[in-house]
Short mmCIF file of N, CA and C in Angstrom, two decimals:
data_model
loop_
_atom_site.label_atom_id
_atom_site.label_comp_id
_atom_site.label_asym_id
_atom_site.label_seq_id
_atom_site.Cartn_x
_atom_site.Cartn_y
_atom_site.Cartn_z
N GLN A 1 87.78 106.41 124.80
CA GLN A 1 89.19 106.02 124.56
C GLN A 1 89.49 105.75 122.82
N MET A 2 89.22 105.67 122.18
CA MET A 2 89.37 105.44 120.79
C MET A 2 89.92 104.31 120.62
N ARG A 3 91.11 103.60 121.37
CA ARG A 3 91.52 102.16 121.02
C ARG A 3 90.65 100.94 121.22
N ARG A 4 89.14 101.96 121.85
CA ARG A 4 88.26 100.82 122.51
C ARG A 4 86.77 100.78 121.13
N THR A 5 87.26 102.13 120.04
CA THR A 5 86.05 103.13 119.26
C THR A 5 86.37 101.80 117.69
N HIS A 6 85.32 100.95 117.49
CA HIS A 6 85.48 100.50 116.48
C HIS A 6 85.46 101.30 115.06
N LEU A 7 84.69 102.69 114.62
CA LEU A 7 84.70 103.23 113.75
C LEU A 7 83.90 104.95 114.66
N VAL A 8 83.71 105.63 114.37
CA VAL A 8 83.33 107.07 114.11
C VAL A 8 82.10 107.26 112.68
N PHE A 9 80.78 107.13 113.49
CA PHE A 9 79.61 107.61 113.31
C PHE A 9 79.16 108.83 113.66
N VAL A 10 79.52 109.77 112.48
CA VAL A 10 78.40 111.64 113.08
C VAL A 10 77.47 111.27 112.00
N PRO A 11 76.71 111.62 112.02
CA PRO A 11 76.02 111.46 110.87
C PRO A 11 75.51 112.84 110.22
N GLY A 12 75.92 114.19 111.14
CA GLY A 12 75.59 115.23 110.11
C GLY A 12 77.22 115.64 109.57
N HIS A 13 77.38 117.58 109.76
CA HIS A 13 78.46 117.87 109.25
C HIS A 13 79.08 117.34 109.85
N SER A 14 80.76 116.33 108.45
CA SER A 14 81.63 115.54 108.14
C SER A 14 82.98 116.12 108.41
N GLY A 15 83.86 117.14 108.85
CA GLY A 15 84.26 117.90 108.65
C GLY A 15 86.54 118.04 108.76
N LEU A 16 86.91 117.81 109.82
CA LEU A 16 88.09 117.39 110.17
C LEU A 16 87.80 116.31 110.73
N SER A 17 86.76 115.73 111.48
CA SER A 17 86.58 114.76 112.22
C SER A 17 86.58 113.43 111.43
N ILE A 18 86.97 113.51 110.49
CA ILE A 18 86.71 112.48 109.62
C ILE A 18 88.60 111.85 109.44
N VAL A 19 89.36 113.56 109.16
CA VAL A 19 90.65 112.98 109.54
C VAL A 19 91.44 112.18 111.00
N HIS A 20 90.70 112.43 112.34
CA HIS A 20 90.86 112.69 113.39
C HIS A 20 90.60 111.56 113.29
N SER A 21 89.75 110.22 113.09
CA SER A 21 89.48 109.13 112.86
C SER A 21 90.38 108.45 112.06
N PHE A 22 90.44 108.62 111.01
CA PHE A 22 92.11 108.53 110.53
C PHE A 22 92.91 107.72 111.40
N CYS A 23 93.51 109.60 111.74
CA CYS A 23 94.80 109.45 112.40
C CYS A 23 94.85 107.41 113.41
N TYR A 24 93.43 107.64 113.59
CA TYR A 24 93.90 106.74 115.25
C TYR A 24 93.02 105.32 113.96
N GLY A 25 93.37 104.88 112.63
CA GLY A 25 93.15 103.90 111.94
C GLY A 25 91.80 103.34 112.23
N LYS A 26 90.37 104.22 112.42
CA LYS A 26 89.60 103.88 112.10
C LYS A 26 88.33 104.80 110.98
N PRO A 27 87.80 103.31 110.72
CA PRO A 27 86.65 103.86 109.60
C PRO A 27 85.70 104.66 110.12
N TYR A 28 85.39 105.56 108.97
CA TYR A 28 84.71 106.75 109.14
C TYR A 28 83.50 106.85 108.76
N VAL A 29 82.37 106.52 109.55
CA VAL A 29 80.47 106.56 108.61
C VAL A 29 79.74 108.15 109.37
N THR A 30 79.71 108.44 107.96
CA THR A 30 78.05 109.69 107.77
C THR A 30 77.15 109.41 106.87
N LEU A 31 76.50 110.02 107.00
CA LEU A 31 75.47 110.40 105.86
C LEU A 31 75.69 111.14 104.32
N SER A 32 75.31 110.67 103.86
CA SER A 32 74.90 111.34 102.23
C SER A 32 73.89 112.34 102.39
N GLY A 33 74.19 112.84 101.27
CA GLY A 33 73.20 114.39 101.31
C GLY A 33 73.22 115.44 102.01
N ARG A 34 74.06 115.32 102.74
CA ARG A 34 73.92 116.73 103.61
C ARG A 34 75.19 117.19 103.05
N HIS A 35 75.30 118.61 104.01
CA HIS A 35 76.51 119.91 103.17
C HIS A 35 77.65 119.21 104.77
N HIS A 36 77.94 118.95 103.63
CA HIS A 36 80.09 118.33 104.35
C HIS A 36 80.63 118.89 103.49
N PRO A 37 81.61 119.40 104.16
CA PRO A 37 83.18 120.91 104.25
C PRO A 37 83.52 119.63 103.44
N PRO A 38 84.83 120.22 102.33
CA PRO A 38 85.68 119.67 102.36
C PRO A 38 86.39 118.54 102.36
N GLU A 39 86.76 118.16 103.62
CA GLU A 39 87.67 117.16 104.20
C GLU A 39 86.68 115.63 103.44
N ILE A 40 84.97 115.67 103.19
CA ILE A 40 84.58 114.21 102.59
C ILE A 40 85.41 113.80 101.57
N VAL A 41 85.60 114.64 100.74
CA VAL A 41 86.78 114.10 100.03
C VAL A 41 87.73 112.84 100.17
N TYR A 42 88.33 113.19 101.35
CA TYR A 42 89.00 112.33 102.02
C TYR A 42 88.64 110.71 102.40
N LEU A 43 86.86 110.85 102.24
CA LEU A 43 86.22 109.27 102.51
C LEU A 43 86.25 108.71 101.38
N GLU A 44 86.12 107.23 102.16
CA GLU A 44 86.28 106.75 100.12
C GLU A 44 84.97 105.55 100.39
N ASP A 45 83.73 105.47 100.15
CA ASP A 45 82.92 105.60 100.38
C ASP A 45 83.24 103.35 100.57
N ARG A 46 82.84 103.04 101.15
CA ARG A 46 83.40 100.94 101.08
C ARG A 46 84.75 101.29 100.98
N ARG A 47 85.49 102.22 100.93
CA ARG A 47 87.55 100.96 101.19
C ARG A 47 87.56 101.88 102.60
N ASN A 48 87.66 103.46 102.65
CA ASN A 48 87.99 103.53 104.15
C ASN A 48 86.74 103.73 105.56
N GLY A 49 85.65 104.37 104.97
CA GLY A 49 84.25 104.02 104.86
C GLY A 49 83.00 103.86 104.65
N LEU A 50 81.49 104.54 105.51
CA LEU A 50 81.08 104.37 104.55
C LEU A 50 80.36 105.91 104.67
N CYS A 51 79.29 105.93 103.26
CA CYS A 51 78.69 106.87 103.15
C CYS A 51 77.57 106.49 102.66
N LEU A 52 76.51 107.02 103.80
CA LEU A 52 75.61 105.66 104.10
C LEU A 52 74.51 106.77 103.50
N ALA A 53 73.51 105.95 102.28
CA ALA A 53 72.01 106.99 101.92
C ALA A 53 71.21 105.84 101.40
N GLY A 54 71.34 104.34 102.37
CA GLY A 54 70.01 103.58 101.71
C GLY A 54 69.47 104.04 103.78
N THR A 55 67.71 103.09 103.27
CA THR A 55 66.64 103.73 104.71
C THR A 55 67.74 103.91 106.44
N PHE A 56 67.20 103.46 106.61
CA PHE A 56 67.64 103.38 108.28
C PHE A 56 68.24 101.09 108.10
N GLN A 57 67.61 101.03 108.03
CA GLN A 57 67.56 99.74 108.14
C GLN A 57 68.51 98.79 106.88
N GLU A 58 69.07 99.97 106.16
CA GLU A 58 69.91 99.62 105.07
C GLU A 58 71.19 99.53 105.59
N ASN A 59 71.16 101.06 105.66
CA ASN A 59 71.97 101.96 106.90
C ASN A 59 72.43 101.17 107.66
N VAL A 60 72.07 100.13 108.30
CA VAL A 60 72.03 99.66 109.92
C VAL A 60 72.60 98.26 109.24
N ALA A 61 72.14 97.62 108.18
CA ALA A 61 73.12 96.52 107.44
C ALA A 61 74.36 96.75 106.88
N ALA A 62 74.70 98.62 106.60
CA ALA A 62 75.40 98.22 106.35
C ALA A 62 76.64 98.33 106.92
N ILE A 63 76.70 99.32 108.11
CA ILE A 63 77.45 99.48 109.46
C ILE A 63 78.08 97.54 110.64
N VAL A 64 77.11 96.42 109.73
CA VAL A 64 76.87 95.34 110.64
C VAL A 64 77.41 94.71 110.25
N GLN A 65 77.41 95.15 108.41
CA GLN A 65 78.61 93.61 107.66
C GLN A 65 79.83 94.44 108.11
N LEU A 66 80.12 95.48 108.46
CA LEU A 66 81.22 96.33 107.89
C LEU A 66 81.98 96.14 109.73
N LEU A 67 81.34 95.98 110.07
CA LEU A 67 81.23 95.56 111.47
C LEU A 67 81.43 93.80 112.23
N ALA A 68 81.06 93.25 111.01
CA ALA A 68 81.32 91.40 111.25
C ALA A 68 81.91 90.37 110.65
N ASP A 69 82.25 91.81 110.05
CA ASP A 69 83.66 90.84 108.54
C ASP A 69 85.09 91.54 108.84
N GLU A 70 85.83 90.81 110.18
CA GLU A 70 86.68 91.16 110.39
C GLU A 70 88.06 91.20 108.90
N GLN A 71 87.92 90.65 108.29
CA GLN A 71 89.29 90.56 107.38
C GLN A 71 88.37 92.26 106.99
N ALA A 72 87.60 92.72 106.67
CA ALA A 72 86.96 93.35 105.51
C ALA A 72 87.38 94.73 105.90
N TYR A 73 87.19 94.55 107.76
CA TYR A 73 87.44 95.21 109.05
C TYR A 73 88.68 96.01 108.76
N GLU A 74 89.52 94.78 109.18
CA GLU A 74 91.18 94.92 109.27
C GLU A 74 90.89 96.54 107.68
N GLY A 75 90.80 95.85 106.60
CA GLY A 75 91.58 96.80 105.38
C GLY A 75 90.59 97.95 105.23
N TYR A 76 89.68 98.02 105.86
CA TYR A 76 88.98 99.20 106.28
C TYR A 76 89.98 100.24 106.84
N CYS A 77 90.79 99.40 108.36
CA CYS A 77 91.44 100.70 109.34
C CYS A 77 92.42 100.45 108.23
N GLN A 78 93.47 99.68 107.47
CA GLN A 78 94.47 100.08 107.35
C GLN A 78 94.40 101.14 105.99
N ARG A 79 92.83 101.28 105.63
CA ARG A 79 92.91 102.35 104.29
C ARG A 79 92.75 103.23 105.14
N ALA A 80 92.05 103.92 106.43
CA ALA A 80 92.15 104.82 107.33
C ALA A 80 92.97 105.23 107.43
N PHE A 81 94.72 105.21 107.68
CA PHE A 81 95.49 104.69 108.73
C PHE A 81 96.41 105.83 107.10
N GLU A 82 95.94 104.68 106.50
CA GLU A 82 96.55 104.94 105.06
C GLU A 82 96.89 106.41 104.63
N LYS A 83 95.64 107.63 104.89
CA LYS A 83 94.97 108.67 104.16
C LYS A 83 95.45 109.59 105.27
N ALA A 84 95.57 108.75 106.31
CA ALA A 84 95.83 109.55 107.23
C ALA A 84 97.57 109.88 106.77
N ARG A 85 97.96 109.22 106.67
CA ARG A 85 99.88 109.89 106.57
C ARG A 85 100.19 110.51 105.05
N SER A 86 98.61 110.17 104.61
CA SER A 86 98.88 110.69 102.94
C SER A 86 98.84 112.38 103.33
N LEU A 87 98.10 112.41 104.04
CA LEU A 87 97.40 113.51 104.81
C LEU A 87 98.63 114.82 105.93
N SER A 88 98.91 113.97 105.97
CA SER A 88 100.42 114.54 107.20
C SER A 88 100.82 115.17 107.05
N VAL A 89 101.75 116.86 108.02
CA VAL A 89 102.76 118.13 107.41
C VAL A 89 103.53 117.28 106.41
N ALA A 90 104.22 116.05 107.13
CA ALA A 90 105.65 115.64 106.92
C ALA A 90 104.83 115.49 104.91
N ASN A 91 103.98 114.55 104.70
CA ASN A 91 103.84 114.51 103.05
C ASN A 91 103.66 115.96 102.56
N TRP A 92 102.63 116.69 103.61
CA TRP A 92 103.03 118.39 102.41
C TRP A 92 104.14 118.74 102.29
N CYS A 93 104.89 118.58 102.94
CA CYS A 93 105.57 119.71 102.81
C CYS A 93 107.08 119.00 101.75
N SER A 94 106.85 117.31 101.92
CA SER A 94 107.85 116.59 100.83
C SER A 94 106.99 116.62 99.70
N GLN A 95 106.15 117.12 99.58
CA GLN A 95 105.07 117.63 97.86
C GLN A 95 105.41 119.09 97.81
N ILE A 96 105.87 119.35 98.47
CA ILE A 96 106.01 121.34 98.10
C ILE A 96 107.31 121.31 97.57
N GLU A 97 108.04 120.36 98.59
CA GLU A 97 110.24 120.85 97.69
C GLU A 97 109.70 119.78 96.47
N THR A 98 109.38 118.97 96.39
CA THR A 98 108.80 118.68 94.91
C THR A 98 108.36 118.77 93.85
N ALA A 99 107.55 119.40 94.05
CA ALA A 99 106.59 120.22 92.79
C ALA A 99 107.54 121.82 92.94
N LEU A 100 109.13 122.02 94.19
CA LEU A 100 109.37 123.20 93.71
C LEU A 100 110.82 122.70 92.74
N SER A 101 111.37 121.33 92.78
CA SER A 101 112.57 121.49 92.50
C SER A 101 112.45 121.44 91.15
#
């Protein structure tokens, strides 16, 4: 259940799972240096998730730091949900209407 989840971690190919995570207001965590589809641009490292590039120990420490700081964690969650809202179909339609007017 996503209500009980604190973040989504997919160490490999990250695509629409980023958007799915953000729709629930959950930070997304993945590893950099992997081939990711275009949706990776929605992940803003250290803002709405983490794109880890360190050693195993450094990566674990970054995740622990995110989860241990309640205020910072809440900010990540809010920014993740805001990103999801910006990607909504309703928002896309509004942008198209604006562009055509």
